[in-house]
Amino acid sequence: MTMILGLAAISYCRPEWFSDLGNPSLKGFVETQLLSVLGVIVTITLASAASLHLELNRLEDDTGEGFSEARWATKAYAYLLIALFGVAMALVVAKPLLATDAHWQAAFNGASIIIIALNGMALIDLTSAVFAIPSKRKAASGQST
């Protein structure tokens, strides 16, 4: 939330920091490059989510315990990533039509930064969850990692 408020304040008070004229690298990035980067992040993260889902199945079979909270979080992350990719697609299409001044350009570019940050955090969280899954031997004996 702090990041969103900070980027909104910058877009309003100092739009040249994130506008297309003040930051040409963001201008070029919030085009097809944004979708390319997100495509890679979403692919990797969804693969991690699928791996986590399969491991939760294995652990449930081995231990008899349910992991409904972990399953819910994994599904939520997967759908969040898909939704953010859709928002990014809309952003890339709408920016040339709606970002007519520096404030709006900065707002669209700031939104792309937020989308990248959220995708990165989801990637980190799901990857760390996959690596936190105990081995079959530890799961069967009830030990934690």
CSV table of C-alpha atoms in Angstrom, one decimal:
chain,number,residue,atom,x,y,z
A,1,MET,CA,0.0,0.0,0.0
A,2,THR,CA,2.9,2.3,0.8
A,3,MET,CA,4.4,1.7,-2.6
A,4,ILE,CA,1.1,2.6,-4.3
A,5,LEU,CA,0.7,5.8,-2.3
A,6,GLY,CA,4.3,6.7,-3.0
A,7,LEU,CA,4.0,6.2,-6.7
A,8,ALA,CA,0.7,8.1,-6.8
A,9,ALA,CA,2.3,11.0,-4.9
A,10,ILE,CA,5.3,11.0,-7.3
A,11,SER,CA,2.9,10.9,-10.3
A,12,TYR,CA,1.1,13.9,-9.0
A,13,CYS,CA,3.9,16.0,-7.5
A,14,ARG,CA,6.9,15.1,-9.7
A,15,PRO,CA,5.5,13.4,-12.8
A,16,GLU,CA,8.7,14.1,-14.7
A,17,TRP,CA,10.4,11.3,-12.7
A,18,PHE,CA,8.1,8.6,-14.3
A,19,SER,CA,6.7,10.4,-17.4
A,20,ASP,CA,7.8,9.4,-20.9
A,21,LEU,CA,9.8,12.6,-21.4
A,22,GLY,CA,11.5,12.4,-18.0
A,23,ASN,CA,12.2,8.7,-18.1
A,24,PRO,CA,12.6,7.3,-21.6
A,25,SER,CA,13.5,3.8,-20.3
A,26,LEU,CA,10.0,3.5,-18.7
A,27,LYS,CA,8.4,4.8,-21.9
A,28,GLY,CA,10.0,2.0,-23.9
A,29,PHE,CA,9.4,-0.6,-21.2
A,30,VAL,CA,5.6,0.0,-20.8
A,31,GLU,CA,5.0,-1.4,-24.2
A,32,THR,CA,5.6,-5.0,-25.4
A,33,GLN,CA,8.7,-5.3,-23.1
A,34,LEU,CA,6.4,-5.2,-20.0
A,35,LEU,CA,4.4,-8.1,-21.4
A,36,SER,CA,7.5,-10.1,-22.3
A,37,VAL,CA,9.0,-9.7,-18.8
A,38,LEU,CA,5.6,-10.6,-17.2
A,39,GLY,CA,5.3,-13.6,-19.5
A,40,VAL,CA,8.5,-15.0,-18.2
A,41,ILE,CA,7.7,-14.2,-14.5
A,42,VAL,CA,4.2,-15.7,-14.8
A,43,THR,CA,5.5,-18.8,-16.6
A,44,ILE,CA,8.1,-19.5,-13.9
A,45,THR,CA,5.7,-18.7,-11.0
A,46,LEU,CA,2.8,-20.8,-12.4
A,47,ALA,CA,5.3,-23.7,-12.8
A,48,SER,CA,6.3,-23.2,-9.1
A,49,ALA,CA,2.6,-23.2,-8.1
A,50,ALA,CA,2.0,-26.4,-10.0
A,51,SER,CA,5.0,-28.0,-8.4
A,52,LEU,CA,3.8,-26.9,-5.0
A,53,HIS,CA,0.3,-28.2,-5.7
A,54,LEU,CA,1.7,-31.6,-6.7
A,55,GLU,CA,3.9,-31.7,-3.6
A,56,LEU,CA,0.9,-30.9,-1.4
A,57,ASN,CA,-0.9,-33.8,-2.9
A,58,ARG,CA,2.0,-36.1,-2.1
A,59,LEU,CA,2.3,-34.8,1.5
A,60,GLU,CA,-1.4,-35.3,2.0
A,61,ASP,CA,-1.2,-38.9,0.8
A,62,ASP,CA,1.9,-39.5,2.9
A,63,THR,CA,0.8,-37.9,6.2
A,64,GLY,CA,-2.9,-37.9,6.0
A,65,GLU,CA,-3.0,-34.2,6.9
A,66,GLY,CA,-4.8,-31.6,4.9
A,67,PHE,CA,-3.1,-28.5,3.6
A,68,SER,CA,-6.2,-26.4,2.7
A,69,GLU,CA,-4.6,-23.1,3.7
A,70,ALA,CA,-1.5,-23.7,1.6
A,71,ARG,CA,-3.7,-24.8,-1.4
A,72,TRP,CA,-5.8,-21.7,-1.1
A,73,ALA,CA,-2.8,-19.4,-1.1
A,74,THR,CA,-1.3,-21.2,-4.1
A,75,LYS,CA,-4.5,-20.9,-6.1
A,76,ALA,CA,-4.8,-17.2,-5.0
A,77,TYR,CA,-1.3,-16.4,-6.2
A,78,ALA,CA,-1.9,-18.2,-9.5
A,79,TYR,CA,-5.1,-16.3,-10.2
A,80,LEU,CA,-3.5,-13.0,-9.0
A,81,LEU,CA,-0.7,-13.5,-11.6
A,82,ILE,CA,-3.1,-14.2,-14.4
A,83,ALA,CA,-5.2,-11.1,-13.4
A,84,LEU,CA,-2.1,-8.9,-13.2
A,85,PHE,CA,-1.1,-10.0,-16.6
A,86,GLY,CA,-4.5,-9.1,-17.9
A,87,VAL,CA,-4.2,-5.7,-16.2
A,88,ALA,CA,-0.8,-5.2,-17.8
A,89,MET,CA,-2.2,-6.0,-21.2
A,90,ALA,CA,-4.9,-3.4,-20.7
A,91,LEU,CA,-2.3,-0.9,-19.5
A,92,VAL,CA,-0.2,-1.4,-22.6
A,93,VAL,CA,-3.2,-0.9,-24.9
A,94,ALA,CA,-4.7,2.0,-23.0
A,95,LYS,CA,-1.5,4.0,-22.3
A,96,PRO,CA,-1.1,5.4,-25.9
A,97,LEU,CA,-4.8,6.4,-25.9
A,98,LEU,CA,-5.2,7.9,-22.4
A,99,ALA,CA,-1.8,9.0,-21.2
A,100,THR,CA,-1.9,12.4,-22.9
A,101,ASP,CA,0.1,14.4,-20.3
A,102,ALA,CA,3.0,13.9,-18.0
A,103,HIS,CA,0.8,13.1,-15.0
A,104,TRP,CA,-1.1,10.3,-16.8
A,105,GLN,CA,2.1,8.9,-18.3
A,106,ALA,CA,3.6,8.8,-14.8
A,107,ALA,CA,0.5,7.1,-13.5
A,108,PHE,CA,0.6,4.4,-16.2
A,109,ASN,CA,4.4,3.9,-15.8
A,110,GLY,CA,4.0,3.7,-12.0
A,111,ALA,CA,1.2,1.1,-12.4
A,112,SER,CA,3.6,-1.0,-14.4
A,113,ILE,CA,6.2,-0.8,-11.6
A,114,ILE,CA,3.6,-2.0,-9.1
A,115,ILE,CA,2.6,-4.9,-11.4
A,116,ILE,CA,6.3,-5.9,-11.7
A,117,ALA,CA,6.8,-5.7,-8.0
A,118,LEU,CA,3.7,-7.7,-7.2
A,119,ASN,CA,4.7,-10.4,-9.7
A,120,GLY,CA,8.2,-10.5,-8.2
A,121,MET,CA,6.9,-10.9,-4.7
A,122,ALA,CA,4.6,-13.7,-5.7
A,123,LEU,CA,7.5,-15.4,-7.5
A,124,ILE,CA,9.7,-15.2,-4.4
A,125,ASP,CA,6.9,-16.4,-2.0
A,126,LEU,CA,5.9,-19.4,-4.1
A,127,THR,CA,9.5,-20.4,-4.8
A,128,SER,CA,10.3,-20.2,-1.1
A,129,ALA,CA,7.2,-22.3,-0.3
A,130,VAL,CA,8.4,-25.0,-2.8
A,131,PHE,CA,11.8,-25.1,-1.2
A,132,ALA,CA,10.3,-25.3,2.3
A,133,ILE,CA,8.5,-28.6,1.5
A,134,PRO,CA,10.1,-31.4,3.6
A,135,SER,CA,11.5,-34.5,2.2
A,136,LYS,CA,9.3,-37.6,2.2
A,137,ARG,CA,11.3,-39.1,5.1
A,138,LYS,CA,10.9,-36.0,7.2
A,139,ALA,CA,7.2,-35.7,6.4
A,140,ALA,CA,6.5,-39.3,7.3
A,141,SER,CA,8.3,-38.9,10.7
A,142,GLY,CA,6.7,-35.6,11.5
A,143,GLN,CA,9.9,-33.5,11.5
A,144,SER,CA,10.0,-30.0,10.3
A,145,THR,CA,12.6,-28.4,8.0
